[in-house]
Amino acid sequence: MIPEQRIADLTRQLNWYNHQYYQNSVSEVDDFTFDQLLQELTALEKEYPQHVRPDSPTARVGGTISKEFATVYHRFPMLSLGNTYSEEDLVEFDNRVRKGLRDEPYEYICELKFDGVALSMTYENGVLVQGATRGDGVRGDDITNNIRTIRTMPLRIHAPGIPPLFEVRGEGFLPLAEFDRINRERDDIGEPLLANPRNAASGTFKQQNSAAVAQRRLDCYLYSFLAEETIFKTHEESLVAMKDWGFNVSPTWRKCATIREVMAYINEWDTKRFDLPLGTDGIVLKVNRYDQQQELGFTAKSPRWAIAFKYKALGASTTLNDIQYQVGRTGAVTPVAMLTPVLLAGTIVKRASLHNANEIERLGVMMHDTVFVEKGGEIIPKITGVDLTKRTDTSQPIVYPTHCPACGTALIRREKEAHFYCPNEKGCPPQRQARFEHFIQRRAMNIESLGEGKIELLIDRGLVQTPADLYDLTADQLLGIEKVFLDEETGKKRVVSFREKTVENILTAIDRSKGQPFANVLFALGIRYVGSTTAERVVDYFGSMDALMNAPYETLANVPDVGPRIARSLADWFADSENRVYVDRLRAAGVQLVSDRKEVVREGDALADKTFLYSGTFAHFSREELEAKIAAHGGRVLSGISKKLNYLIVGENAGPSKVAKAEKLNVPMISEDEFMAMLSE
Ligand code: IVH
């Protein structure tokens, strides 16, 4: 078949599967077949880029890099909405609408006001051809490739009667669960945390590398349909139709006949909104009929037929007394505002995160200012603004430190990063302490009995310098030491002491930690960008610390899921002789530096990323030899048959139930000969 035709067919077929999966929750093919078709398409597109179709599903995984986004003009301006916080204002709005419509009957559609980024998508003959940010409302950035990574955004829609050209608009967002996942991962690898889901979404949509965008599962709720032709009479019809066509329309909207019903909707969602997968900050009220919308028209900035009612944020105002600069495990400096205590949503707030130097600048906050604090979805309250009416002569500009507040080393700022860093990784006390805390956590060496001030005390007494020193501790050294800590927050005293039972528990836990798997140990070292998942991948690949330590950068960069950034970080870490000494001491202590699995000597990549299971006996291999062969060529052996399995290798006297299950799940079965042929491919 000619490539152009095959590309078109594959594109159509894969889009259909995607549509069935994301819009109708139906899997028409197994993952393996899907991946194979996708791989075939990717390869063809690479060879024949001139035939790539605008609705190609390969766009979902990104891959394009834009130096600068092109500017695009919106066919219809992207307006904003009038805001109100009071019921009286809503009643007034309703009165204006009634008057504007000369007492003719009308209805409203209520929707939630999603807290994300306004996006506009253009479809030509059913194909998504452009996606843009709002910008200044008249023109925005062309971020089509980033928008294509949104799994729920149809790349093509099939529906009779759609206009040849139309636009849909909605709110792009980062689901809260995804935001949490990203921050957990960032915390693991010592990266500063993202401030809030809204900024994170906006930052992600503006990333220039669409593959990086695809890694963060952005989403979008659609709330407007625009076209030259009038195909709907009401906003309601457009919502129903968009949903039918496969767009992601939040089911939270409701038709309301009176302002009373609107109030009921507002009250109902005041609390229910916290169960939604994204942040919301109010509701939007829209006149339902399009002809009535037209009759009401627009002011210079916003429609007269819609208004946003914002929920009052749980906020308070207080004074900023001081800023403490906290130094994290990797040296990132985070400014924390120290406030005059104030009651906010039932708890007393004394501090708030200021995130970084840019945030201080953005807020324009000065020392001793009166500031507004709010509690959003995040745990730590944030400062949202300055009460300029209260600014006095005592307000003073904030001078960001040039040197580490803990150790005095000059701070540095890495390219394109918002944070300043203290580069004194080894000598800076808070960095050292955080490294210990990272080391003892459950997912690392699991010595959590050393938490809550105990590490601090050991460092204080000079008993430990690096985590390797933990393994030399003796009961004699520990017994009886104690320290009284003064909790700055509560003003209460707290005694940390090493009594007999505590010492016994700690020493047992330290001893037991020697049995932690090698992947945990690698994670425990706290190498920048090496989170627990990455540590597992690296351990899977190298099998031992020796193989890993001596691997050149090029080899590291070739490990599945390890990109140049992580490879650089690993190579640099192991190039440092002090780190090598540290590893040698862990080795001497008896910590596991070899994976349970056999060390893999790589022979090739023919099976890279493929998964296998075998059943029966084989002419050329014992079971162990077969497993070793698979690993040596980059494949993995799974423990059971599932959709994730790529091949079942069927030998003599293979188990009938395994074969039956593979058949049922459409898992391809291969013979020993076919397996051997794959190795030499
Ligand atoms: S309708 C003519 N509906 O709020 C205005 N906007 O200030 C059309 N927003 O930039 C907007 N949820 O990003 C509309 N259900 C919703 C919304 C919504 C959030 C955002 C939108 C817009 C801003 C309006």
XYZ file of C-alpha atoms and ligand atoms in Angstrom:
705
model
C 0.000 0.000 0.000
C 1.282 3.465 -0.737
C 2.587 5.137 2.417
C 0.276 8.136 2.161
C -2.747 5.862 2.179
C -1.415 3.725 5.021
C -0.701 6.854 7.096
C -4.247 8.057 6.491
C -5.722 4.670 7.396
C -3.670 4.279 10.547
C -4.503 7.807 11.637
C -8.201 7.163 11.207
C -8.083 3.764 12.900
C -6.074 4.925 15.918
C -8.199 8.038 16.369
C -11.250 5.847 16.416
C -9.764 3.635 19.150
C -8.788 6.715 21.122
C -12.245 8.144 20.751
C -13.837 4.906 21.927
C -11.446 4.729 24.847
C -11.504 8.317 26.101
C -15.049 9.300 25.252
C -16.914 6.016 25.578
C -14.608 4.038 27.902
C -14.508 1.122 25.486
C -11.263 -0.694 24.633
C -11.699 -2.039 21.136
C -8.112 -3.290 20.895
C -5.573 -4.497 23.392
C -2.701 -2.202 24.355
C -0.172 -4.212 22.434
C -1.957 -4.007 19.086
C -2.602 -0.333 19.664
C 1.061 0.313 20.426
C 2.127 -1.639 17.376
C -0.117 0.367 15.084
C 1.086 3.564 16.713
C 4.692 2.509 16.228
C 4.035 1.726 12.594
C 2.485 5.157 12.134
C 5.342 6.887 13.956
C 7.887 5.184 11.723
C 5.983 6.023 8.531
C 5.570 9.644 9.589
C 9.265 9.891 10.246
C 10.022 8.612 6.780
C 7.314 10.611 5.027
C 6.860 13.798 7.056
C 5.067 15.419 4.115
C 2.128 13.056 4.660
C 1.659 13.593 8.410
C -1.999 14.427 9.017
C -3.058 17.288 11.267
C -5.137 14.913 13.395
C -2.335 12.377 13.815
C -2.575 10.587 17.168
C 1.219 10.667 17.413
C 0.788 14.307 18.479
C -0.540 13.082 21.838
C 2.953 12.252 22.982
C 4.412 15.517 21.751
C 7.871 15.815 20.331
C 7.852 19.235 18.717
C 9.977 22.024 20.106
C 9.013 25.601 19.388
C 11.525 28.384 19.893
C 8.777 30.918 20.184
C 5.034 30.562 19.839
C 3.490 32.265 16.818
C 0.925 34.962 17.550
C -2.592 34.254 16.362
C -5.555 36.593 16.113
C -8.817 35.319 17.524
C -11.677 35.210 15.027
C -13.988 36.231 17.847
C -12.406 38.218 20.687
C -11.953 36.331 23.929
C -13.749 38.463 26.461
C -13.747 38.255 30.200
C -16.677 38.186 32.588
C -18.005 40.686 35.048
C -17.441 39.524 38.609
C -19.513 39.694 41.714
C -19.310 38.323 45.218
C -22.770 39.241 46.459
C -26.279 37.970 46.025
C -27.548 41.553 45.700
C -25.345 42.031 42.659
C -26.784 38.884 41.143
C -30.315 40.119 41.678
C -29.321 43.373 40.052
C -27.805 41.505 37.127
C -31.039 39.569 36.796
C -33.020 42.815 36.797
C -30.844 44.233 34.047
C -31.353 41.078 31.982
C -35.130 41.207 32.475
C -35.234 44.833 31.464
C -32.947 44.248 28.490
C -35.270 41.508 27.294
C -38.352 43.652 27.937
C -39.891 41.132 30.292
C -39.901 38.303 27.802
C -39.294 34.877 29.427
C -35.693 33.663 29.721
C -33.642 30.966 31.389
C -30.101 30.677 32.653
C -27.437 28.033 32.390
C -25.273 27.810 35.495
C -21.775 26.411 35.219
C -18.846 26.239 37.553
C -16.063 28.730 37.071
C -13.051 26.550 36.501
C -9.728 27.846 37.716
C -7.287 27.278 34.892
C -6.288 28.831 31.624
C -8.691 29.972 28.894
C -8.080 28.104 25.635
C -9.530 28.382 22.176
C -9.538 25.538 19.673
C -10.287 25.905 15.964
C -11.665 23.000 13.927
C -11.655 22.975 10.142
C -13.732 20.273 8.491
C -13.813 18.506 11.819
C -10.042 18.529 12.339
C -8.337 20.377 15.170
C -6.078 22.807 13.325
C -5.271 25.378 15.946
C -5.183 25.838 19.681
C -4.405 29.159 21.287
C -4.147 30.921 24.624
C -6.338 33.893 25.398
C -3.430 36.357 25.427
C -4.843 39.872 25.582
C -8.195 38.682 24.256
C -7.492 39.860 20.721
C -4.437 37.751 20.030
C -2.818 34.881 21.865
C -0.067 32.285 21.478
C -0.394 29.421 19.044
C 0.092 26.404 21.315
C -1.534 23.849 19.008
C 1.069 21.136 19.631
C 0.666 21.434 23.378
C -3.099 21.297 23.138
C -2.874 18.160 21.025
C -1.327 16.386 24.020
C -4.609 16.721 25.954
C -5.959 13.179 25.760
C -9.584 14.247 26.023
C -9.376 16.841 23.235
C -10.630 15.279 20.009
C -8.167 15.693 17.153
C -10.985 15.104 14.709
C -14.677 14.934 15.212
C -17.145 13.035 13.103
C -20.629 14.448 13.197
C -23.188 15.319 10.559
C -24.011 18.971 10.187
C -20.962 20.522 11.805
C -19.951 23.860 10.288
C -16.818 23.712 8.120
C -15.133 26.112 10.521
C -15.851 26.462 14.214
C -14.195 27.247 17.498
C -14.661 25.693 20.905
C -13.445 27.355 24.063
C -12.796 26.057 27.485
C -10.609 26.023 30.542
C -7.351 24.088 30.375
C -6.289 22.713 33.722
C -3.995 20.384 35.581
C -6.140 17.910 37.547
C -5.460 18.154 41.294
C -4.398 14.512 41.463
C -1.909 15.122 38.676
C -0.633 18.252 40.435
C -0.055 16.207 43.586
C 1.651 13.447 41.639
C 4.040 15.908 40.000
C 4.873 17.532 43.326
C 5.456 14.190 45.040
C 7.841 13.326 42.263
C 9.549 16.712 42.504
C 9.901 16.351 46.252
C 11.515 12.961 45.717
C 14.191 14.346 43.475
C 14.745 17.509 45.445
C 13.128 19.906 43.007
C 11.260 22.937 44.369
C 7.513 22.326 44.441
C 5.064 23.878 42.009
C 3.140 26.626 43.757
C -0.456 25.827 42.762
C -2.384 23.944 40.091
C -3.394 27.052 38.172
C 0.133 28.409 37.733
C 1.384 24.924 37.027
C -1.200 24.545 34.238
C -0.403 27.919 32.769
C 3.338 27.225 32.907
C 2.869 23.824 31.307
C 0.750 25.123 28.428
C 3.536 27.597 27.661
C 6.335 25.040 27.629
C 8.179 24.874 24.376
C 8.843 21.156 24.381
C 5.559 19.404 23.694
C 6.926 16.014 24.820
C 7.447 17.508 28.287
C 3.896 18.864 28.147
C 2.586 15.390 27.299
C 4.178 14.043 30.491
C 1.816 16.168 32.527
C -1.694 15.011 31.941
C -3.388 18.318 31.212
C -7.112 18.381 30.675
C -9.718 20.849 29.436
C -13.401 21.462 30.078
C -15.198 23.029 27.133
C -17.811 25.724 27.771
C -18.379 27.651 24.517
C -19.084 26.944 20.889
C -18.593 29.614 18.219
C -19.238 29.614 14.475
C -20.457 31.977 11.753
C -23.455 29.737 11.135
C -26.178 29.497 13.753
C -26.714 25.804 14.346
C -27.916 25.986 17.931
C -30.687 28.007 19.453
C -29.410 27.790 22.994
C -26.222 27.435 24.980
C -27.711 24.267 26.447
C -27.952 22.708 22.975
C -24.324 23.545 22.326
C -23.202 21.894 25.572
C -25.168 18.744 24.793
C -23.855 18.643 21.227
C -20.234 19.238 22.231
C -20.520 16.400 24.700
C -22.023 14.178 21.968
C -19.232 15.012 19.561
C -16.701 13.817 22.081
C -15.601 17.025 23.780
C -14.978 17.007 27.501
C -17.884 18.968 28.947
C -18.151 18.980 32.717
C -21.514 17.492 33.701
C -21.864 20.062 36.506
C -23.984 22.584 34.559
C -27.657 23.139 35.259
C -30.528 25.013 33.663
C -32.217 27.434 36.061
C -35.463 29.275 35.456
C -35.155 31.819 38.242
C -32.479 33.628 40.204
C -33.697 31.636 43.195
C -32.730 28.424 41.491
C -29.399 30.020 40.648
C -28.864 30.726 44.352
C -29.648 27.108 45.147
C -27.030 26.011 42.590
C -24.508 28.394 44.164
C -25.187 27.056 47.655
C -25.061 23.475 46.567
C -21.678 23.818 44.845
C -20.150 25.950 47.606
C -19.098 22.729 49.308
C -19.555 20.091 46.584
C -16.975 21.813 44.387
C -14.174 20.554 46.606
C -14.918 17.016 45.407
C -14.214 17.954 41.782
C -10.962 16.965 40.083
C -9.906 20.608 39.660
C -9.997 23.961 41.427
C -13.033 26.195 40.975
C -13.518 29.694 42.286
C -17.128 30.479 41.527
C -19.971 29.896 39.143
C -20.813 31.431 35.772
C -24.334 32.426 34.914
C -25.276 32.619 31.218
C -28.546 33.526 29.505
C -29.499 30.361 27.660
C -31.016 31.530 24.377
C -28.539 32.791 21.777
C -30.973 35.283 20.280
C -31.437 36.762 23.728
C -27.687 36.864 24.266
C -27.423 38.811 21.037
C -30.128 41.185 22.082
C -28.358 41.914 25.346
C -25.000 42.382 23.638
C -21.671 43.367 25.143
C -19.984 46.147 27.025
C -16.429 46.993 25.965
C -14.989 44.134 27.993
C -17.640 41.567 28.766
C -21.014 40.199 27.751
C -24.204 41.626 29.283
C -25.739 38.141 29.184
C -23.287 36.486 31.568
C -21.707 37.119 34.943
C -19.371 35.285 37.285
C -20.269 34.851 40.920
C -17.126 34.209 42.911
C -17.079 32.303 46.141
C -15.419 34.288 48.872
C -11.969 32.899 49.335
C -11.217 31.930 52.871
C -8.996 34.915 53.478
C -7.785 37.330 56.112
C -5.364 40.202 56.362
C -2.395 40.474 58.667
C 1.089 41.941 58.796
C 4.265 40.559 57.345
C 6.827 40.716 60.145
C 9.754 38.843 58.732
C 10.875 36.476 56.021
C 12.750 33.299 56.787
C 14.731 31.718 54.024
C 14.573 27.937 54.214
C 17.162 25.780 52.549
C 15.986 22.450 51.132
C 17.798 19.170 50.506
C 19.225 20.238 47.174
C 19.995 23.757 48.370
C 16.928 25.475 46.889
C 16.083 28.545 48.972
C 12.393 29.144 49.705
C 11.225 32.374 51.330
C 8.623 31.885 54.040
C 6.592 34.819 55.335
C 6.347 35.153 59.113
C 3.025 36.760 59.928
C 1.228 38.198 62.891
C -0.961 35.222 63.810
C -4.421 35.421 62.301
C -7.458 33.140 62.368
C -8.227 31.639 58.973
C -10.837 28.950 58.353
C -10.608 27.704 61.893
C -6.827 27.542 62.203
C -4.260 30.079 63.293
C -1.944 31.047 60.485
C 1.529 32.330 61.296
C 3.423 31.646 58.135
C 2.828 31.532 54.415
C 4.931 30.430 51.497
C 6.291 33.084 49.168
C 7.723 30.421 46.817
C 10.636 32.349 45.290
C 12.116 35.740 44.456
C 9.843 36.178 41.428
C 6.777 35.758 43.588
C 7.940 38.501 45.971
C 8.436 40.757 42.992
C 5.099 39.830 41.457
C 3.261 40.655 44.669
C 5.242 43.860 45.130
C 5.243 43.115 48.829
C 7.379 45.054 51.310
C 8.438 44.204 54.837
C 5.842 45.228 57.465
C 3.104 45.504 54.822
C -0.432 44.432 55.555
C -1.006 41.407 53.343
C -3.958 39.246 52.342
C -3.618 35.555 53.074
C -5.801 32.832 51.642
C -6.153 29.146 51.928
C -6.516 27.492 48.571
C -6.353 23.826 47.732
C -2.789 23.773 49.023
C -1.846 22.949 52.586
C 0.287 26.016 53.234
C -1.644 29.284 53.021
C -0.482 31.809 50.470
C -0.169 35.558 50.281
C -2.409 36.808 47.525
C -1.835 40.536 47.671
C -0.857 43.657 49.544
C -3.265 46.092 51.161
C -1.688 49.239 49.762
C -4.087 51.470 51.668
C -2.326 50.357 54.842
C 1.224 50.856 53.628
C 3.138 53.183 55.967
C 6.623 54.591 56.306
C 7.618 51.484 58.211
C 7.234 49.344 55.058
C 10.623 48.491 53.673
C 11.800 46.901 50.461
C 12.638 43.224 50.740
C 16.255 42.568 50.007
C 16.663 39.018 48.765
C 19.731 37.442 50.361
C 22.812 37.018 48.230
C 24.276 34.468 50.638
C 22.945 31.309 52.230
C 21.188 32.190 55.493
C 22.458 28.949 57.021
C 26.087 28.686 55.936
C 26.951 32.008 54.305
C 27.901 30.623 50.895
C 27.075 32.893 47.935
C 23.792 31.805 46.352
C 23.580 30.935 42.674
C 20.709 30.946 40.239
C 20.669 28.299 37.540
C 19.573 29.210 34.088
C 15.797 29.592 33.681
C 15.097 28.628 37.290
C 13.031 30.717 39.654
C 14.916 29.538 42.737
C 18.257 30.529 44.173
C 20.456 27.688 45.378
C 23.126 27.312 48.013
C 25.856 25.340 46.239
C 27.514 24.191 49.479
C 25.872 20.775 49.245
C 28.022 19.006 51.771
C 28.757 21.627 54.378
C 25.457 23.488 54.633
C 23.687 22.302 57.835
C 20.050 22.249 56.662
C 21.071 20.492 53.449
C 22.965 17.938 55.478
C 20.056 17.364 57.793
C 17.592 17.061 54.921
C 19.876 14.514 53.301
C 19.687 12.388 56.438
C 15.924 12.714 56.513
C 15.758 11.611 52.907
C 18.024 8.656 53.682
C 15.959 7.339 56.590
C 12.508 7.589 55.002
C 10.502 4.451 54.450
C 10.937 4.323 50.680
C 14.685 4.643 51.142
C 16.440 2.887 54.069
C 13.413 2.793 56.359
C 15.006 3.937 59.614
C 12.155 6.219 60.537
C 12.704 5.674 64.265
C 15.474 8.238 63.814
C 13.011 11.001 62.928
C 11.697 13.911 64.955
C 14.792 15.667 66.117
C 16.978 12.616 66.704
C 19.074 13.103 63.583
C 19.535 16.736 64.495
C 20.826 15.716 67.881
C 23.251 13.157 66.440
C 24.633 15.740 64.024
C 24.814 18.285 66.835
C 26.874 15.958 68.974
C 29.211 15.262 66.075
C 28.282 11.573 66.084
C 27.414 11.501 62.407
C 28.590 13.502 59.416
C 27.152 11.465 56.570
C 24.484 8.751 56.581
C 27.263 6.149 56.289
C 28.257 7.042 59.877
C 24.948 5.662 61.108
C 26.305 2.167 60.604
C 29.158 2.779 63.069
C 26.953 3.956 65.929
C 27.084 1.956 69.158
C 24.719 1.746 72.092
C 27.332 3.324 74.368
C 27.532 6.401 72.211
C 23.798 6.874 72.135
C 22.576 5.979 75.599
C 21.586 8.929 77.689
C 22.129 11.770 75.260
C 19.314 14.251 75.206
C 18.427 17.716 74.151
C 15.629 20.131 74.883
C 14.234 21.722 71.749
C 12.198 24.890 71.889
C 9.404 24.776 69.353
C 9.322 28.259 67.833
C 5.734 27.822 66.711
C 4.185 26.811 69.983
C 6.837 28.071 72.373
C 6.725 24.645 73.986
C 9.726 22.625 75.056
C 10.292 19.196 73.615
C 12.774 16.718 74.987
C 14.524 14.368 72.626
C 16.323 11.661 74.519
C 17.922 8.322 73.836
C 16.689 5.899 76.482
C 17.485 2.217 76.475
C 14.440 1.072 74.520
C 14.829 3.866 71.958
C 18.470 3.014 71.391
C 17.649 -0.640 70.931
C 14.938 0.180 68.384
C 17.176 2.517 66.473
C 20.124 0.156 66.283
C 17.860 -2.678 65.166
C 16.341 -0.493 62.466
C 19.784 0.591 61.268
C 20.910 -3.014 61.125
C 17.759 -4.092 59.306
C 18.212 -1.323 56.751
C 21.195 -3.224 55.373
C 18.661 -5.572 53.821
C 16.895 -2.798 51.879
C 16.960 -3.517 48.132
C 19.643 -1.847 46.060
C 17.061 0.395 44.333
C 16.112 1.839 47.748
C 19.771 2.456 48.500
C 20.276 4.269 45.216
C 17.222 6.415 45.925
C 18.497 7.027 49.484
C 21.709 8.574 48.166
C 19.613 11.597 47.168
C 21.201 12.157 43.783
C 19.487 15.042 42.057
C 16.635 13.957 39.730
C 16.903 10.313 40.835
C 13.491 9.558 42.317
C 12.415 6.091 43.363
C 11.100 5.116 39.926
C 14.247 6.244 38.189
C 16.323 4.385 40.781
C 14.457 1.196 39.926
C 15.013 1.630 36.208
C 18.707 2.246 36.730
C 19.039 -0.762 39.008
C 17.110 -2.920 36.520
C 19.579 -1.938 33.868
C 22.885 -2.154 35.708
C 22.147 -4.680 38.407
C 25.032 -3.564 40.608
C 26.648 -0.477 42.044
C 29.938 -1.405 40.414
C 28.416 -1.512 36.955
C 26.583 1.759 37.613
C 29.547 3.625 39.101
C 31.753 2.853 36.172
C 29.246 3.518 33.421
C 30.151 6.425 31.159
C 27.639 9.195 30.516
C 26.673 7.771 27.109
C 25.650 4.444 28.612
C 23.669 6.155 31.359
C 21.805 8.294 28.858
C 20.745 5.139 27.006
C 18.965 3.565 29.952
C 15.184 3.460 29.343
C 13.517 6.468 31.001
C 16.838 8.110 31.808
C 17.338 11.233 29.732
C 20.422 13.415 29.378
C 19.561 15.449 32.469
C 19.424 12.470 34.833
C 22.426 10.849 33.152
C 24.471 14.029 33.677
C 23.434 14.175 37.304
C 24.395 10.519 37.924
C 27.702 10.838 36.079
C 28.617 13.998 38.011
C 27.686 12.435 41.317
C 29.818 9.361 40.800
C 32.701 11.440 39.451
C 33.026 13.063 42.884
C 35.642 11.177 44.899
C 33.966 11.991 48.227
C 30.797 10.354 46.975
C 32.767 7.271 46.000
C 34.211 7.090 49.486
C 30.687 7.415 50.852
C 29.520 4.490 48.712
C 32.541 2.411 49.764
C 31.672 2.973 53.408
C 28.089 1.859 52.810
C 29.488 -1.205 51.091
C 31.764 -1.936 54.027
C 28.790 -1.614 56.364
C 27.043 -4.364 54.442
C 24.408 -2.304 52.639
C 23.053 -3.978 49.487
C 24.682 -2.673 46.361
C 23.636 -5.505 44.102
C 20.153 -6.124 42.852
C 18.436 -9.388 43.791
C 18.182 -10.052 40.133
C 21.172 -11.425 38.313
C 23.545 -8.903 36.937
C 22.649 -8.349 33.341
C 25.304 -8.303 30.683
C 23.749 -6.589 27.730
C 24.039 -8.361 24.419
C 21.676 -6.256 22.339
C 18.505 -4.204 22.126
C 16.374 -6.468 19.961
C 13.805 -6.957 22.747
C 14.005 -3.436 24.185
C 10.864 -2.542 26.151
C 9.118 -5.810 25.206
C 7.569 -8.042 27.835
C 7.606 -11.834 27.862
C 6.289 -14.830 29.676
C 7.111 -18.432 28.911
C 5.448 -21.752 29.487
C 6.680 -25.317 29.005
C 10.206 -26.547 28.324
C 12.641 -25.514 25.636
C 15.249 -27.199 23.475
C 17.966 -24.548 23.713
C 17.435 -22.959 27.110
C 16.758 -23.804 30.700
C 14.240 -21.446 32.340
C 17.076 -19.427 33.903
C 18.891 -19.193 30.588
C 15.745 -18.040 28.845
C 15.181 -15.306 31.434
C 18.806 -14.218 31.179
C 18.543 -14.048 27.364
C 15.444 -11.888 27.537
C 17.103 -9.502 29.991
C 20.354 -9.457 28.018
C 18.463 -8.166 24.983
C 16.566 -5.510 26.891
C 13.300 -7.369 27.461
C 11.442 -8.026 30.708
C 9.821 -11.130 32.096
C 6.377 -10.611 33.581
C 4.901 -12.763 36.304
C 1.502 -13.385 34.720
C -0.591 -12.973 31.600
C -2.217 -9.590 31.253
C -2.881 -7.089 28.539
C 0.529 -5.659 29.283
C 2.197 -8.836 28.067
C 3.681 -8.586 24.586
C 4.579 -12.250 23.961
C 3.992 -15.661 25.417
C 6.810 -18.036 24.446
C 5.251 -21.452 24.082
C 7.474 -24.485 24.644
C 6.934 -28.223 24.872
C 4.037 -29.130 27.191
C 3.019 -25.534 27.709
C 0.310 -25.000 30.332
C -3.106 -25.110 28.619
C -4.609 -22.516 30.944
C -1.844 -20.037 30.116
C -2.348 -20.605 26.418
C -6.091 -20.186 26.759
C -5.709 -16.957 28.689
C -3.232 -15.583 26.147
C -5.689 -16.440 23.399
C -8.490 -14.703 25.226
C -6.471 -11.544 25.714
C -5.070 -11.640 22.184
C -1.508 -11.912 23.453
C 0.662 -13.104 20.562
C 2.220 -16.532 21.121
C 5.594 -17.405 19.678
C 7.643 -20.584 19.459
C 11.189 -20.998 20.689
C 12.449 -20.658 17.096
C 10.513 -17.468 16.585
C 11.945 -16.130 19.835
C 15.466 -16.916 18.664
C 14.768 -15.234 15.346
C 13.734 -12.093 17.262
C 17.082 -12.013 19.033
C 18.991 -11.790 15.812
C 16.693 -9.240 14.217
S -17.494 31.714 29.680
C -17.474 35.849 27.369
N -17.560 29.754 31.366
O -13.325 32.766 33.324
C -16.850 35.072 28.458
N -15.646 31.166 31.379
O -13.436 35.997 33.150
C -16.780 33.660 28.115
N -13.942 30.513 32.989
O -11.270 33.744 30.756
C -16.270 32.846 29.232
N -14.989 28.751 33.790
O -11.178 31.318 31.292
C -16.856 30.798 30.913
N -17.760 27.924 32.786
C -17.057 28.970 32.329
C -15.785 29.309 32.849
C -15.125 30.422 32.344
C -13.895 29.487 33.848
C -12.888 31.542 32.849
C -12.488 31.782 31.421
C -12.494 33.251 31.221
C -12.761 33.800 32.576
C -13.776 34.899 32.431
